[in-house]
Short mmCIF file of C-alpha atoms in Angstrom, two decimals:
data_model
loop_
_atom_site.label_atom_id
_atom_site.label_comp_id
_atom_site.label_asym_id
_atom_site.label_seq_id
_atom_site.Cartn_x
_atom_site.Cartn_y
_atom_site.Cartn_z
CA UNK A 1 46.75 47.28 2.58
CA UNK A 2 43.63 47.65 0.47
CA UNK A 3 42.40 50.47 2.71
CA UNK A 4 45.60 52.44 2.22
CA UNK A 5 45.52 52.02 -1.56
CA UNK A 6 41.85 52.74 -2.16
CA UNK A 7 41.17 55.35 0.52
CA UNK A 8 42.51 58.29 -1.55
CA UNK A 9 40.21 57.33 -4.44
CA UNK A 10 37.23 57.05 -2.12
CA UNK A 11 38.05 60.44 -0.59
CA UNK A 12 38.30 62.04 -4.05
CA UNK A 13 34.94 60.50 -5.02
CA UNK A 14 33.37 61.74 -1.78
CA UNK A 15 34.73 65.26 -2.33
CA UNK A 16 33.38 65.40 -5.88
CA UNK A 17 29.78 64.85 -4.76
CA UNK A 18 27.73 68.01 -4.80
CA UNK A 19 30.49 70.20 -6.24
CA UNK A 20 31.05 71.75 -9.63
CA UNK A 21 33.61 68.95 -10.18
CA UNK A 22 30.97 66.23 -9.79
CA UNK A 23 31.98 63.24 -11.89
CA UNK A 24 35.34 64.76 -12.80
CA UNK A 25 37.84 62.89 -10.67
CA UNK A 26 40.99 64.56 -11.99
CA UNK A 27 39.78 68.11 -11.25
CA UNK A 28 38.69 67.09 -7.75
CA UNK A 29 42.07 65.44 -7.06
CA UNK A 30 43.93 68.56 -8.22
CA UNK A 31 41.80 70.77 -5.95
CA UNK A 32 42.44 68.49 -2.96
CA UNK A 33 46.17 68.49 -3.67
CA UNK A 34 46.34 72.29 -4.06
CA UNK A 35 44.44 72.97 -0.85
CA UNK A 36 45.92 70.27 1.39
CA UNK A 37 48.98 68.79 -0.26
CA UNK A 38 49.66 65.06 -0.54
CA UNK A 39 48.76 64.40 3.10
CA UNK A 40 45.16 65.45 2.35
CA UNK A 41 44.65 62.15 0.50
CA UNK A 42 45.15 60.30 3.79
CA UNK A 43 42.05 61.83 5.37
CA UNK A 44 39.88 59.04 6.75
CA UNK A 45 42.54 56.35 6.39
CA UNK A 46 42.63 55.44 10.12
CA UNK A 47 38.94 54.61 10.49
CA UNK A 48 39.10 52.86 7.12
CA UNK A 49 41.94 50.63 8.35
CA UNK A 50 40.16 49.92 11.63
CA UNK A 51 36.90 49.20 9.79
CA UNK A 52 38.61 46.73 7.48
CA UNK A 53 40.39 44.94 10.35
CA UNK A 54 37.18 44.73 12.40
CA UNK A 55 35.19 43.58 9.36
CA UNK A 56 37.75 40.96 8.31
CA UNK A 57 38.28 39.65 11.84
CA UNK A 58 34.56 39.37 12.52
CA UNK A 59 33.85 37.73 9.17
CA UNK A 60 36.63 35.17 9.58
CA UNK A 61 35.87 34.35 13.21
CA UNK A 62 32.15 33.87 12.58
CA UNK A 63 32.39 31.84 9.40
CA UNK A 64 35.30 29.63 10.43
CA UNK A 65 34.63 29.11 14.15
CA UNK A 66 31.33 30.16 15.66
CA UNK A 67 28.81 29.37 12.92
CA UNK A 68 30.10 25.85 12.19
CA UNK A 69 30.07 25.11 15.93
CA UNK A 70 26.53 26.47 16.25
CA UNK A 71 25.40 24.28 13.35
CA UNK A 72 27.01 21.27 15.02
CA UNK A 73 25.10 21.96 18.25
CA UNK A 74 21.75 22.00 16.47
CA UNK A 75 22.47 18.70 14.71
CA UNK A 76 23.16 20.03 11.22
CA UNK A 77 26.12 17.78 10.71
CA UNK A 78 26.07 17.53 6.94
CA UNK A 79 27.52 20.74 5.45
CA UNK A 80 25.95 21.82 2.19
CA UNK A 81 26.13 24.63 -0.33
CA UNK A 82 23.15 26.27 1.38
CA UNK A 83 24.77 26.24 4.82
CA UNK A 84 28.04 27.48 3.36
CA UNK A 85 26.22 30.40 1.75
CA UNK A 86 24.19 31.04 4.91
CA UNK A 87 27.32 31.06 7.11
CA UNK A 88 29.13 33.45 4.76
CA UNK A 89 26.13 35.78 4.35
CA UNK A 90 25.39 35.90 8.08
CA UNK A 91 29.06 36.48 8.92
CA UNK A 92 29.36 39.28 6.34
CA UNK A 93 26.14 40.97 7.46
CA UNK A 94 27.22 40.84 11.09
CA UNK A 95 30.71 42.10 10.22
CA UNK A 96 29.19 45.01 8.28
CA UNK A 97 27.04 46.03 11.24
CA UNK A 98 29.87 45.69 13.78
CA UNK A 99 32.28 47.71 11.62
CA UNK A 100 29.72 50.41 10.72
CA UNK A 101 30.78 52.89 13.46
CA UNK A 102 34.18 53.17 11.74
CA UNK A 103 32.52 53.77 8.39
CA UNK A 104 30.47 56.50 10.09
CA UNK A 105 33.64 58.13 11.49
CA UNK A 106 35.35 57.93 8.11
CA UNK A 107 32.44 59.59 6.34
CA UNK A 108 32.40 62.42 8.89
CA UNK A 109 36.14 62.91 8.40
CA UNK A 110 35.68 62.96 4.63
CA UNK A 111 32.99 65.63 4.95
CA UNK A 112 34.75 67.87 7.47
CA UNK A 113 35.55 71.33 6.13
CA UNK A 114 38.57 72.13 8.30
CA UNK A 115 38.96 70.64 11.78
CA UNK A 116 38.93 66.90 11.27
CA UNK A 117 38.03 65.18 14.53
CA UNK A 118 39.70 61.92 15.48
CA UNK A 119 37.90 58.61 15.17
CA UNK A 120 37.90 58.27 18.95
CA UNK A 121 36.25 61.68 19.48
CA UNK A 122 33.64 61.02 16.78
CA UNK A 123 32.71 57.62 18.24
CA UNK A 124 32.55 58.98 21.82
CA UNK A 125 30.25 61.76 20.59
CA UNK A 126 28.07 59.20 18.79
CA UNK A 127 27.84 57.08 21.95
CA UNK A 128 26.93 60.07 24.16
CA UNK A 129 24.31 61.10 21.61
CA UNK A 130 22.88 57.57 21.54
CA UNK A 131 22.73 57.37 25.36
CA UNK A 132 20.68 60.57 25.45
CA UNK A 133 18.39 59.66 22.55
CA UNK A 134 14.70 59.41 23.51
CA UNK A 135 14.17 56.49 21.10
CA UNK A 136 16.85 54.38 22.84
CA UNK A 137 20.44 53.47 22.09
CA UNK A 138 19.89 50.68 19.55
CA UNK A 139 17.26 52.56 17.59
CA UNK A 140 19.39 55.70 17.53
CA UNK A 141 22.51 53.80 16.38
CA UNK A 142 20.46 52.04 13.73
CA UNK A 143 19.29 55.40 12.42
CA UNK A 144 22.74 57.08 12.55
CA UNK A 145 24.83 54.17 11.24
CA UNK A 146 22.38 53.25 8.47
CA UNK A 147 22.51 49.51 8.95
CA UNK A 148 19.62 47.56 7.53
CA UNK A 149 18.98 46.49 3.96
CA UNK A 150 22.40 47.76 2.85
CA UNK A 151 24.06 45.51 5.42
CA UNK A 152 22.00 42.54 4.23
CA UNK A 153 22.89 43.37 0.60
CA UNK A 154 26.59 43.30 1.51
CA UNK A 155 26.07 40.04 3.39
CA UNK A 156 24.26 38.32 0.53
CA UNK A 157 26.84 39.57 -2.00
CA UNK A 158 29.73 38.39 0.14
CA UNK A 159 27.98 35.12 0.94
CA UNK A 160 27.49 34.45 -2.76
CA UNK A 161 31.04 35.53 -3.67
CA UNK A 162 32.63 33.44 -0.93
CA UNK A 163 30.57 30.41 -1.94
CA UNK A 164 31.54 30.79 -5.62
CA UNK A 165 35.19 31.11 -4.60
CA UNK A 166 35.00 28.00 -2.41
CA UNK A 167 33.29 26.04 -5.19
CA UNK A 168 35.90 27.11 -7.75
CA UNK A 169 38.75 26.36 -5.35
CA UNK A 170 37.25 22.95 -4.54
CA UNK A 171 36.84 23.84 -0.85
CA UNK A 172 33.05 23.62 -0.66
CA UNK A 173 31.61 20.84 1.39
#
């Protein structure tokens, strides 16, 4: 739901970058509407929805199932604020990296002048490109999808936020 509501605003912001409307949201929105009608504001919504589902599913599965089980297997039986933060941060960082191909597709759709390629076509092209890359698949994807410090920043921010929420809600162990 969040993706559907915020995607038009993100698209308007993206379109305002590098134009004479930079920083003027209203003028950019009017231009988008005049050139593409109301449907233009839905550009990029599919990969945004998929990204959010992949991110949320990965984050939840890791933090609620896999990471607590892994901790149990290495004899860390006493949960603490540190381990809660660590689980949340690691889950969020991993979710950001796993969902990054959909962010990549969305950004390409936002930037397309006319013929907007589907998410499936964009990701197939990315994969073919990565398979042919002389530096190797992982290195090429790392370079094209921009995961690294930004992903860790998201992970730490989400880890902190989730921990604060759990503490305030009385759910922290």
